[in-house]
mmCIF file of C-alpha atoms and ligand atoms in Angstrom:
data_model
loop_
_atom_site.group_PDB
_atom_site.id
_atom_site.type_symbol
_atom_site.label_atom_id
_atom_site.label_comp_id
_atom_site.label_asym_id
_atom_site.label_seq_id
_atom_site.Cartn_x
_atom_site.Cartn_y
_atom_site.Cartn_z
ATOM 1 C CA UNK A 15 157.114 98.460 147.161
ATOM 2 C CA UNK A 16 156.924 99.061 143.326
ATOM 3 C CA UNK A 17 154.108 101.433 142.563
ATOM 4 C CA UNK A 18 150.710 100.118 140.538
ATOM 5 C CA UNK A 19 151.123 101.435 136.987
ATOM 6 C CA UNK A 20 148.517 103.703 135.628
ATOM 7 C CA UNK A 21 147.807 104.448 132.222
ATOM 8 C CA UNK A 22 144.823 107.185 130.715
ATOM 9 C CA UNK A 23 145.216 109.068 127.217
ATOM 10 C CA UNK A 24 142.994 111.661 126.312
ATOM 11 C CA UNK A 25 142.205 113.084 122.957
ATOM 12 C CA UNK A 26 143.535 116.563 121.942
ATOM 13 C CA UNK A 27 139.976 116.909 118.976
ATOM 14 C CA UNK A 28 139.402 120.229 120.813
ATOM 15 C CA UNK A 29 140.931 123.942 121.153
ATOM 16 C CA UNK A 30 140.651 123.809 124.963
ATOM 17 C CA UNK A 31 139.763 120.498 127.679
ATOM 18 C CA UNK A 32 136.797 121.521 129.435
ATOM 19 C CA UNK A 33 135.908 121.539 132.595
ATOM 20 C CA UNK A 34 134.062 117.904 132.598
ATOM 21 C CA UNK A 35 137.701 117.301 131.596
ATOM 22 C CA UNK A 36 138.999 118.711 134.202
ATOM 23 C CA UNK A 37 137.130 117.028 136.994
ATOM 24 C CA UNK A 38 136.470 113.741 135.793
ATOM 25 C CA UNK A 39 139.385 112.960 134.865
ATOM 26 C CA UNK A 40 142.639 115.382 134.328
ATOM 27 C CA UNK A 41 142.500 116.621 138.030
ATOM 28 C CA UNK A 42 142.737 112.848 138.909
ATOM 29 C CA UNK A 43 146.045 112.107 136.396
ATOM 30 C CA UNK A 44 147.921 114.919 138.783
ATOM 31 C CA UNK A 45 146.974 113.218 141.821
ATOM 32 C CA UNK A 46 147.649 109.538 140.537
ATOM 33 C CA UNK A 47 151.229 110.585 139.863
ATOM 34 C CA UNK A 48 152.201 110.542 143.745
ATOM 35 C CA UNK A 49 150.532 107.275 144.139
ATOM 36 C CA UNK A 50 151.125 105.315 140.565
ATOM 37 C CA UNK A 51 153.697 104.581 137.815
ATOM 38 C CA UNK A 52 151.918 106.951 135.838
ATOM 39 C CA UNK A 53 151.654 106.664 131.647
ATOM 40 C CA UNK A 54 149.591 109.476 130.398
ATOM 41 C CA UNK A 55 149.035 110.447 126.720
ATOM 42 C CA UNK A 56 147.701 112.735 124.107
ATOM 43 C CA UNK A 57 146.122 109.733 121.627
ATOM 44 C CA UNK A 58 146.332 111.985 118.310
ATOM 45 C CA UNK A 59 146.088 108.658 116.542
ATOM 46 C CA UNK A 60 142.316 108.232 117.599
ATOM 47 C CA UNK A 61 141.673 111.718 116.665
ATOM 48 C CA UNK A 62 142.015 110.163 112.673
ATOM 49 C CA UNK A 63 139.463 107.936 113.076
ATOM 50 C CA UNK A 64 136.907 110.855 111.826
ATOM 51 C CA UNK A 65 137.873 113.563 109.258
ATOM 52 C CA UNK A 66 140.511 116.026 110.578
ATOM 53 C CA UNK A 67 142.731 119.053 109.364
ATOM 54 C CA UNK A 68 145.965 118.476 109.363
ATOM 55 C CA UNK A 69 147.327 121.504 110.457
ATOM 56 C CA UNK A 70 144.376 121.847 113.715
ATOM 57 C CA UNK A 71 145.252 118.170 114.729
ATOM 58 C CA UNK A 72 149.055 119.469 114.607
ATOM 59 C CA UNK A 73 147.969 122.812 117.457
ATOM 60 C CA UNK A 74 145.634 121.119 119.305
ATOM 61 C CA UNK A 75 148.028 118.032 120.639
ATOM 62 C CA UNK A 76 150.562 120.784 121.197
ATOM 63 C CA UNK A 77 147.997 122.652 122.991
ATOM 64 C CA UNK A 78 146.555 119.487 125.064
ATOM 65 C CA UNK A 79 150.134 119.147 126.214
ATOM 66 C CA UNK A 80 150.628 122.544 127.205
ATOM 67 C CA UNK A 81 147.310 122.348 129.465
ATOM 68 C CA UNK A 82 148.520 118.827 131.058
ATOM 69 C CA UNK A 83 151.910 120.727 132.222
ATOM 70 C CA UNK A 84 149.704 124.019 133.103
ATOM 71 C CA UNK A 85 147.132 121.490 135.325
ATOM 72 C CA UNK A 86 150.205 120.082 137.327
ATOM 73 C CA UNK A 87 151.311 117.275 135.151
ATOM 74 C CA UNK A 88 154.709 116.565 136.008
ATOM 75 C CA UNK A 89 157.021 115.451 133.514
ATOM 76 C CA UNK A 90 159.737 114.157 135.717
ATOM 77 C CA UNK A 91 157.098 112.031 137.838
ATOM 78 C CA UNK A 92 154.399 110.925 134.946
ATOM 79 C CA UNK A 93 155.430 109.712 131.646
ATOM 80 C CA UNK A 94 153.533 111.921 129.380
ATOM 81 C CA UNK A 95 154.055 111.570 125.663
ATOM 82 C CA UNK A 96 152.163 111.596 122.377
ATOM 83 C CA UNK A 97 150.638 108.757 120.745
ATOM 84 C CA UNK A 98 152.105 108.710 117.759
ATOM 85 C CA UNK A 99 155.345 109.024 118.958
ATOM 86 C CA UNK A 100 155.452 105.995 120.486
ATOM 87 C CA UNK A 101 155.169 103.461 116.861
ATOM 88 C CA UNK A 102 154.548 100.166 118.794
ATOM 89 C CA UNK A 103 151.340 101.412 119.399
ATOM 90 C CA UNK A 104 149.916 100.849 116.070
ATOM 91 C CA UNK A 105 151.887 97.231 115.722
ATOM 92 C CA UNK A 106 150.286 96.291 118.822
ATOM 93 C CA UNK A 107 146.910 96.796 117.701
ATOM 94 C CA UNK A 108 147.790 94.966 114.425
ATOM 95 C CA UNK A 109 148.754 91.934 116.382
ATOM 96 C CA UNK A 110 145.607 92.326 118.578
ATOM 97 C CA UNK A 111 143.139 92.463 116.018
ATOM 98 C CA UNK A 112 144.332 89.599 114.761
ATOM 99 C CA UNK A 113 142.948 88.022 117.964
ATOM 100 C CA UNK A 114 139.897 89.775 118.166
ATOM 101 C CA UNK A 115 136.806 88.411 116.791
ATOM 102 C CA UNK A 116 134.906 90.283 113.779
ATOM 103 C CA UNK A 117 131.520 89.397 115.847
ATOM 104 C CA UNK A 118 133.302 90.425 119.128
ATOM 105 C CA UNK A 119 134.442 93.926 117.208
ATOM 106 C CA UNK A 120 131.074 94.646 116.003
ATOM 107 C CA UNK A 121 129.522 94.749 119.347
ATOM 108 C CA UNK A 122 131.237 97.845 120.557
ATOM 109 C CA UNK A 123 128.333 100.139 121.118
ATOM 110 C CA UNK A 124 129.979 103.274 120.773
ATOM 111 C CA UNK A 125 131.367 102.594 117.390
ATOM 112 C CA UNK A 126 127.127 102.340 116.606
ATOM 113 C CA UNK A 127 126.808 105.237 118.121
ATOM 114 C CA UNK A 128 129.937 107.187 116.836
ATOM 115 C CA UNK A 129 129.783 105.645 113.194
ATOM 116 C CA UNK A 130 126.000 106.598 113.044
ATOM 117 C CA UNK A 131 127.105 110.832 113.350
ATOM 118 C CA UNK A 132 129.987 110.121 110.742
ATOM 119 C CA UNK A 133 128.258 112.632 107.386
ATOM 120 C CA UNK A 134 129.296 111.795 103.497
ATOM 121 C CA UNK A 135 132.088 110.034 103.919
ATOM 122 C CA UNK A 136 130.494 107.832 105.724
ATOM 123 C CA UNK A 137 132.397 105.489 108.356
ATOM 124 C CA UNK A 138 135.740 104.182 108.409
ATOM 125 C CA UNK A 139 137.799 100.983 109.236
ATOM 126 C CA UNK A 140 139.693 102.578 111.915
ATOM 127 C CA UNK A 141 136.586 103.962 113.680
ATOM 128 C CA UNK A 142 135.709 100.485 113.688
ATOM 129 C CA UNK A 143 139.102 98.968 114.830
ATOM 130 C CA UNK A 144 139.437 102.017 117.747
ATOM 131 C CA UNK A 145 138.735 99.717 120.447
ATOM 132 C CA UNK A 146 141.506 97.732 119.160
ATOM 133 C CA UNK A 147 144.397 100.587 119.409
ATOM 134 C CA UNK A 148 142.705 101.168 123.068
ATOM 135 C CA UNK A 149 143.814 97.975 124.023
ATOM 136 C CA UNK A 150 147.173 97.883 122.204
ATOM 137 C CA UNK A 151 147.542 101.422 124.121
ATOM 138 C CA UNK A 152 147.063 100.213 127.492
ATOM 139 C CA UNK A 153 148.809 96.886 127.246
ATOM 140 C CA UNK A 154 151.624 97.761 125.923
ATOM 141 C CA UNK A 155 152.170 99.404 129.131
ATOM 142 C CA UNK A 156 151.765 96.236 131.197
ATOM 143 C CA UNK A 157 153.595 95.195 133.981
ATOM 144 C CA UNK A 158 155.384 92.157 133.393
ATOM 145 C CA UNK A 159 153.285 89.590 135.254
ATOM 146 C CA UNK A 160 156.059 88.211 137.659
ATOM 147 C CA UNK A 161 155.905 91.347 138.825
ATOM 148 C CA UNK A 162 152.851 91.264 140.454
ATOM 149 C CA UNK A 163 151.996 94.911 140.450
ATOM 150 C CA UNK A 164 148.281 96.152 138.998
ATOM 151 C CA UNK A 165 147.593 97.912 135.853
ATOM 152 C CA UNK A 166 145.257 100.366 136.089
ATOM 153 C CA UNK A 167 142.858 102.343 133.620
ATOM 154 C CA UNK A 168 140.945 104.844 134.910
ATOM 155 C CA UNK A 169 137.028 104.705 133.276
ATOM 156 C CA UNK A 170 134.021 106.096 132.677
ATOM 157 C CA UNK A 171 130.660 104.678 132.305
ATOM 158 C CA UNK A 172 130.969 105.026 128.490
ATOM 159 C CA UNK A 173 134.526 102.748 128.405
ATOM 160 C CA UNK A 174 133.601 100.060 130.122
ATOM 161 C CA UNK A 175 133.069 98.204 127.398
ATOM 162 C CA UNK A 176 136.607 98.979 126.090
ATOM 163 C CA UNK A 177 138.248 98.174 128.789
ATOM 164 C CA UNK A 178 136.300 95.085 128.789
ATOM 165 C CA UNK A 179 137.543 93.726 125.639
ATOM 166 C CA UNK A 180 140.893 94.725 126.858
ATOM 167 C CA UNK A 181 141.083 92.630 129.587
ATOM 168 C CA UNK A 182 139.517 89.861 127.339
ATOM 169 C CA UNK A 183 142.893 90.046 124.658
ATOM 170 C CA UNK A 184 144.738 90.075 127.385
ATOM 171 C CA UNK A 185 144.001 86.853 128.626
ATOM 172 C CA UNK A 186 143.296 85.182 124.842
ATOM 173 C CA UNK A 187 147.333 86.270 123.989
ATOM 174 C CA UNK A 188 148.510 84.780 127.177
ATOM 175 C CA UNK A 189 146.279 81.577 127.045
ATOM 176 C CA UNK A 190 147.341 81.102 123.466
ATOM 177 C CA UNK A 191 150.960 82.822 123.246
ATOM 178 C CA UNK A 192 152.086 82.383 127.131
ATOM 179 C CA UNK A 193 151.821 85.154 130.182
ATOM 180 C CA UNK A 194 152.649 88.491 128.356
ATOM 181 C CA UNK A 195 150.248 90.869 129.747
ATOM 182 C CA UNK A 196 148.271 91.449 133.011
ATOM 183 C CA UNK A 197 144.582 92.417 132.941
ATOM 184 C CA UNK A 198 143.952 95.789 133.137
ATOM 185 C CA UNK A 199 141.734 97.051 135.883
ATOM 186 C CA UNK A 200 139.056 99.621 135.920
ATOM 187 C CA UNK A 201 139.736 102.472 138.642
ATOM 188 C CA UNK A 202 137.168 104.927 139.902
ATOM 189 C CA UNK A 203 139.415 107.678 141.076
ATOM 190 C CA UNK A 204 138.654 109.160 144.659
ATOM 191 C CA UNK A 205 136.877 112.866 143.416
ATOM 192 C CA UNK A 206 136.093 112.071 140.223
ATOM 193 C CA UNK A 207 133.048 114.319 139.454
ATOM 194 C CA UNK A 208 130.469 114.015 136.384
ATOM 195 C CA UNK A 209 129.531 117.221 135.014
ATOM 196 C CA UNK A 210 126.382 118.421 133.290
ATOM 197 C CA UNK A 211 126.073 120.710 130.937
ATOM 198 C CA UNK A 212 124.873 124.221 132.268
ATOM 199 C CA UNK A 213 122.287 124.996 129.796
ATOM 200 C CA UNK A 214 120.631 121.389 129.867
ATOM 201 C CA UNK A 215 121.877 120.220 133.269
ATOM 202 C CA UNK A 216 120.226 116.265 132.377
ATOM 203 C CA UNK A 217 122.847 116.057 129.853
ATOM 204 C CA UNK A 218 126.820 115.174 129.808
ATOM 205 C CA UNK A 219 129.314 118.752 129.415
ATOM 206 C CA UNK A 220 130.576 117.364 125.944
ATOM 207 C CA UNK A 221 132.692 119.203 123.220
ATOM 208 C CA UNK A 222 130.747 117.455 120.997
ATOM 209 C CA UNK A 223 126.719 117.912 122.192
ATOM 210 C CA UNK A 224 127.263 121.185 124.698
ATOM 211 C CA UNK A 225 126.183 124.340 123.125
ATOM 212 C CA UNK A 226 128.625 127.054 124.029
ATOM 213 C CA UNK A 227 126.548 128.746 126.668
ATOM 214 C CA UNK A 228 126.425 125.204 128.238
ATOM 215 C CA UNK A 229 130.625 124.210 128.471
ATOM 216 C CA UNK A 230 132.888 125.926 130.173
ATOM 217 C CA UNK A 231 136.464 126.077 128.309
ATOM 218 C CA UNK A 232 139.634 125.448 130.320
ATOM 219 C CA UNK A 233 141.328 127.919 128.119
ATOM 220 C CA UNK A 234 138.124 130.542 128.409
ATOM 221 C CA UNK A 235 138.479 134.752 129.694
ATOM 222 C CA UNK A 236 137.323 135.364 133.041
ATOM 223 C CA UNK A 237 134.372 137.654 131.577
ATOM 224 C CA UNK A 238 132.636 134.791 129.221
ATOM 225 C CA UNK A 239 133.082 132.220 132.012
ATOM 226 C CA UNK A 240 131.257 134.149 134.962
ATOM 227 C CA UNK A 241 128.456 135.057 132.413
ATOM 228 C CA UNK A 242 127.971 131.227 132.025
ATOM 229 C CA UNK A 243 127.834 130.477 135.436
ATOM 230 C CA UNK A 244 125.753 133.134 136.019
ATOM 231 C CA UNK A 245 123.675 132.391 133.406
ATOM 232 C CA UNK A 246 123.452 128.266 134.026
ATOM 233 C CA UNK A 247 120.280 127.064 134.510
ATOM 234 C CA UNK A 248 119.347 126.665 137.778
ATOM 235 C CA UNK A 249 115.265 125.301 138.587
ATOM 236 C CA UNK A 250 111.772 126.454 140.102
ATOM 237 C CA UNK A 251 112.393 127.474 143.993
ATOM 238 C CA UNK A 252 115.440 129.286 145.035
ATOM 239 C CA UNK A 253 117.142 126.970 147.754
ATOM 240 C CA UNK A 254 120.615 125.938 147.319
ATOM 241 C CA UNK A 255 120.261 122.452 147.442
ATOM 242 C CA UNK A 256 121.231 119.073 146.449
ATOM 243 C CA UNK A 257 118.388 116.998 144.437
ATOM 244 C CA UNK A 258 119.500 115.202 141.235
ATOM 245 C CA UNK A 259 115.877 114.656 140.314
ATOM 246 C CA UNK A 260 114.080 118.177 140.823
ATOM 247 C CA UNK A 261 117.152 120.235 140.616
ATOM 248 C CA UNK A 262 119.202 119.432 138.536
ATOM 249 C CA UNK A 263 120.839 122.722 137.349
ATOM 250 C CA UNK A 264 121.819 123.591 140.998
ATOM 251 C CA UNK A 265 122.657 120.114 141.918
ATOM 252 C CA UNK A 266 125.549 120.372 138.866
ATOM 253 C CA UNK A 267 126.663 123.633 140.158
ATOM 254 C CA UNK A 268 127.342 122.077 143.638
ATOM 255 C CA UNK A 269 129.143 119.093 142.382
ATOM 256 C CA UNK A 270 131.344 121.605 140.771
ATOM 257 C CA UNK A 271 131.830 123.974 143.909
ATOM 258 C CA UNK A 272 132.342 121.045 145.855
ATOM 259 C CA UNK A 273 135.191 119.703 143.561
ATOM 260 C CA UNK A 274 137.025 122.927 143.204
ATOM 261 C CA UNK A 275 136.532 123.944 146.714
ATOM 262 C CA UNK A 276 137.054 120.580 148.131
ATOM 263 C CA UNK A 277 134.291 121.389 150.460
ATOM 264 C CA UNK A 278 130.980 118.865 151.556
ATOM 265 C CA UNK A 279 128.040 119.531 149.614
ATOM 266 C CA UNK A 280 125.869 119.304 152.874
ATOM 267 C CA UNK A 281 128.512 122.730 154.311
ATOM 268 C CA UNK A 282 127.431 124.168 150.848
ATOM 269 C CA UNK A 283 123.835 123.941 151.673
ATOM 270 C CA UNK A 284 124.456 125.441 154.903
ATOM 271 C CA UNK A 285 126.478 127.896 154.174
ATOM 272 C CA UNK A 286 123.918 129.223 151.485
ATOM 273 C CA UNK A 287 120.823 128.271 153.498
ATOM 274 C CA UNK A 288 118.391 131.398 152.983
ATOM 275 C CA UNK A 289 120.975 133.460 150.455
ATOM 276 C CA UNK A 290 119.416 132.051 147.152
ATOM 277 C CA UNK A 291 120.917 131.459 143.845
ATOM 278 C CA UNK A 292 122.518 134.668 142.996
ATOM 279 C CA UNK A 293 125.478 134.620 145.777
ATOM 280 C CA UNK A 294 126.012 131.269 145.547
ATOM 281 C CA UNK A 295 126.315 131.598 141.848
ATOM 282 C CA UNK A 296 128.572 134.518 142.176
ATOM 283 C CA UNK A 297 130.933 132.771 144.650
ATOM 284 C CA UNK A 298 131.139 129.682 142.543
ATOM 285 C CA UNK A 299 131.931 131.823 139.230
ATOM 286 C CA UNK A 300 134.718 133.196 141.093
ATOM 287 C CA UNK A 301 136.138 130.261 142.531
ATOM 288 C CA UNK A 302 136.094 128.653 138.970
ATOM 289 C CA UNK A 303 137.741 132.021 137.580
ATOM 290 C CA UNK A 304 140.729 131.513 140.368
ATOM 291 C CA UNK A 305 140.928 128.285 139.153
ATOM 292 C CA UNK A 306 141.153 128.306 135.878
ATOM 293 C CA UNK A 307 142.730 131.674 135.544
ATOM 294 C CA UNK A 308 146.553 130.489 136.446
ATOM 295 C CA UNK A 309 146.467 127.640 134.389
ATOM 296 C CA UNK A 310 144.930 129.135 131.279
ATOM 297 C CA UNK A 311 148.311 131.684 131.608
ATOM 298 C CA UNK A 312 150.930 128.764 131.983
ATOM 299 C CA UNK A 313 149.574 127.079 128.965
ATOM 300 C CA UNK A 314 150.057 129.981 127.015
ATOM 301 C CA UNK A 315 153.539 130.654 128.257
ATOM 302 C CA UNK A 316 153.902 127.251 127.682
ATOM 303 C CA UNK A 317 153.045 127.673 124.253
ATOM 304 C CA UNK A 318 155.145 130.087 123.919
ATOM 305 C CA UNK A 319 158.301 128.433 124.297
ATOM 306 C CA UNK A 320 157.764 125.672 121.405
ATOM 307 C CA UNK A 321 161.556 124.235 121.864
ATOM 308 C CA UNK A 322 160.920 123.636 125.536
ATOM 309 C CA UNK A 323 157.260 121.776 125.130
ATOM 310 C CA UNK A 324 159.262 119.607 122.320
ATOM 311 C CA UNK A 325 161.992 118.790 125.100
ATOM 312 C CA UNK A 326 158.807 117.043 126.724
ATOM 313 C CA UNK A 327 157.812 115.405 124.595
ATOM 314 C CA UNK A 328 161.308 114.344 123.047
ATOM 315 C CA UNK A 329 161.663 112.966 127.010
ATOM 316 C CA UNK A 330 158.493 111.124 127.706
ATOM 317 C CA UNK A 331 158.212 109.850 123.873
ATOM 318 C CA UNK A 332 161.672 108.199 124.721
ATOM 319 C CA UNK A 333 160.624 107.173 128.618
ATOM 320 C CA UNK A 334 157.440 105.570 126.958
ATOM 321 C CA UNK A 335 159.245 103.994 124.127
ATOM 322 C CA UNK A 336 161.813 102.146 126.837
ATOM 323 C CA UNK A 337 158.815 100.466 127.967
ATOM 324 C CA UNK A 338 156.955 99.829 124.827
ATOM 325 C CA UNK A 339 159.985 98.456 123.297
ATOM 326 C CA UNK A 340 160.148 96.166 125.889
ATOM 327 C CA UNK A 341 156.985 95.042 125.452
ATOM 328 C CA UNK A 342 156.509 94.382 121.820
ATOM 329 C CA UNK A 343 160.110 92.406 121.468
ATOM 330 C CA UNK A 344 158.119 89.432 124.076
ATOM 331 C CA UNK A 345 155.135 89.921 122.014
ATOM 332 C CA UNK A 346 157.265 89.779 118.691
ATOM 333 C CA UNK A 347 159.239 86.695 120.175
ATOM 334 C CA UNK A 348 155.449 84.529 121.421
ATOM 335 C CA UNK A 349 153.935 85.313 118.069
ATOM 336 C CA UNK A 350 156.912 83.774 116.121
ATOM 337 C CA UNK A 351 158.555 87.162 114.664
HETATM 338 P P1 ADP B 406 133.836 114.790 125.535
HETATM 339 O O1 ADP B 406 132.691 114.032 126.158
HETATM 340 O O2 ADP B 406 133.764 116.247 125.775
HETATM 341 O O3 ADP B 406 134.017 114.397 124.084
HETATM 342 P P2 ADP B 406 135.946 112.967 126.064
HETATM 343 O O4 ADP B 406 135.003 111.881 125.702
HETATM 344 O O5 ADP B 406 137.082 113.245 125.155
HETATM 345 O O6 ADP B 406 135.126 114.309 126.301
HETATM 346 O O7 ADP B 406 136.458 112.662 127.525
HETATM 347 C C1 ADP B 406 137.765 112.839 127.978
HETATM 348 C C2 ADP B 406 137.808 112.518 129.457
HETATM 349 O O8 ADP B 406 137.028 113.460 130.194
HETATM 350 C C3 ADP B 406 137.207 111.153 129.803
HETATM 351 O O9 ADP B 406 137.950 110.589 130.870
HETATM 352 C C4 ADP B 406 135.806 111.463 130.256
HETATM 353 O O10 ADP B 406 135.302 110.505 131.163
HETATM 354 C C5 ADP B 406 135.992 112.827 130.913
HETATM 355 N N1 ADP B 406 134.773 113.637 130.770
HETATM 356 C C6 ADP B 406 134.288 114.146 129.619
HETATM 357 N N2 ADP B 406 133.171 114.862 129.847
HETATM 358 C C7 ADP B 406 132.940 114.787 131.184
HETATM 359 C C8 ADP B 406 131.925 115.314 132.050
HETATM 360 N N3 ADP B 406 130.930 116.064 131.590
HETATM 361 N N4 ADP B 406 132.005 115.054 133.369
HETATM 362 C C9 ADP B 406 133.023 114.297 133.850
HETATM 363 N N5 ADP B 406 134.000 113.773 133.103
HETATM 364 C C10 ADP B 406 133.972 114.003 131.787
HETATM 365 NA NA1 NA B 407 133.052 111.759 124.235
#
């Protein structure tokens, strides 16, 4: 049986992912590549939408690769490629805007919310039209629908709305142009894990809103990351156990032992019954250290090998462009190109 297809980007607007990255959704792209036709990219053309340097956009999607092959991204099983290598993306998205509605546009919440943190310059056209790309990004990679296999996006809470609209051009091109795309589903991957940040455990691990003391950095030393963990919050009492309400703090730090480990929060709590916080905190900075540790040194050999990472990328840029082609020559053809 053909495989259901898959496709996730992620932006590269940081030095390092993090580990709310990591286990919410990168962990999940290695696994989905057994199980999925799997399109993953690094969407350096969203990272425009609000003012950049050059030069840092240039490292960090380099770097975001690098981390994707250090995690266990495969490039011979996923198709992973960058954004703007790919130039149907951005004629996509021109033909799909001109089926979205100005009204329909303007409801996106997180453009209010994005546009609303945007300083001097104030905000742009293309933060407004993101949603837009999003779609022309995932649908480009559509099955064709005689073949009857899914397309999958895998979503947080704060893309649902995105995906949404998605699914709703999807079915205005083929109801006005003829069946061209299939409508994307959202997927909840087995083990995804939300993440709080360690210093204010009520609120999202975010590049963006996390303090350093509160993020841990993919790319991070060994030394600064056990100081974090042993420095998280953690609340009143000194049981190790699970309560999103009262304990918060600890109830982040098992989520994340769990995921790493792989092990039952209720074995956590037994295993630390009557130890308190400080073992348990020790134990889980190590585990995160042994985690992390490995990759952080593949990305930088990685790194260090520029003609091989641009071999990658050279590969899945042309694997993702067979299929993008593909695409846009129907959508050229309904449209009356
Ligand atoms: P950030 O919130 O740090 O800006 P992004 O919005 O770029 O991160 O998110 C990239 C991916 O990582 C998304 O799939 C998102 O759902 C996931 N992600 C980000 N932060 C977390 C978190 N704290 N816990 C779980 N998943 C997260
Ligand atoms: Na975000």
């Amino acid at each position: 049986a053909v495989k259901p297809r898959v496709l996730s980007g992620i932006q590269p607007t940081a030095d390092s992912f993090h580990l709310g990255n990591y286990l919410g959704a990168l962990r999940q792209w290695v696994a989905m590549q057994d199980t999925h036709d799997a399109f993953y990219c690094v969407v350096d053309l969203h990272a425009i939408t609000v003012e950049h340097d050059p030069a840092t956009l240039r490292r960090r999607t380099k770097v975001a690769i690098a981390q994707l092959l250090a995690m266990g991204v495969d490039p011979d099983r996923a198709t992973l490629f960058v954004q703007s290598h790919v130039p149907e993306h951005t004629e996509l998205a021109w033909v799909l805007g001109c089926i979205t509605g100005f009204g329909e546009a303007g409801r996106m919440t997180q453009f209010k919310d994005k546009s609303s943190k945007q300083g001097t310059g104030g905000t742009t056209v293309g933060l407004f039209t993101y949603p837009v790309l999003q779609a022309a990004d995932i649908l480009l990679y559509s099955p064709e629908p005689h073949e009857e296999r899914a397309l999958r996006v895998p979503v947080g809470e704060d893309q649902r709305q995105h995906l949404e609209l998605t699914r709703d051009l999807a079915q205005r091109f083929n109801h006005r142009f003829g069946d061209t795309f299939v409508p994307p589903e959202a997927h909840i991957p087995p083990g995804a894990a939300k993440i709080t940040d360690l210093q204010e455990p009520d609120a999202k691990m975010s590049k963006s809103a996390s303090s350093p003391q509160g993020i841990i950095d993919v790319l991070e030393e060994a030394g600064p990351m056990r100081k974090k963990i042993m420095r998280a919050v953690t609340d009143p009492g000194s049981d190790v156990v699970y309560d999103e309400e009262r304990k918060a703090g600890v109830t982040n730090l098992l989520r994340i032992y769990s995921a790493l480990e792989g092990t039952s929060v209720p074995d956590l709590e037994t295993r630390y019954a009557g130890s308190g916080y400080g073992q348990f905190k020790k134990d889980l900075a190590q585990l995160v250290v042994d985690t992390f540790t490995p990759i952080r040194e593949r990305t930088l050999k990685l790194l260090d090998d520029e003609e091989q990472l641009d071999r990658v990328l050279a590969q899945g840029a042309e694997r993702a462009s067979r299929v993008a082609a593909r695409t846009m020559d129907t959508v050229r053809d309904r449209v009356g190109f």
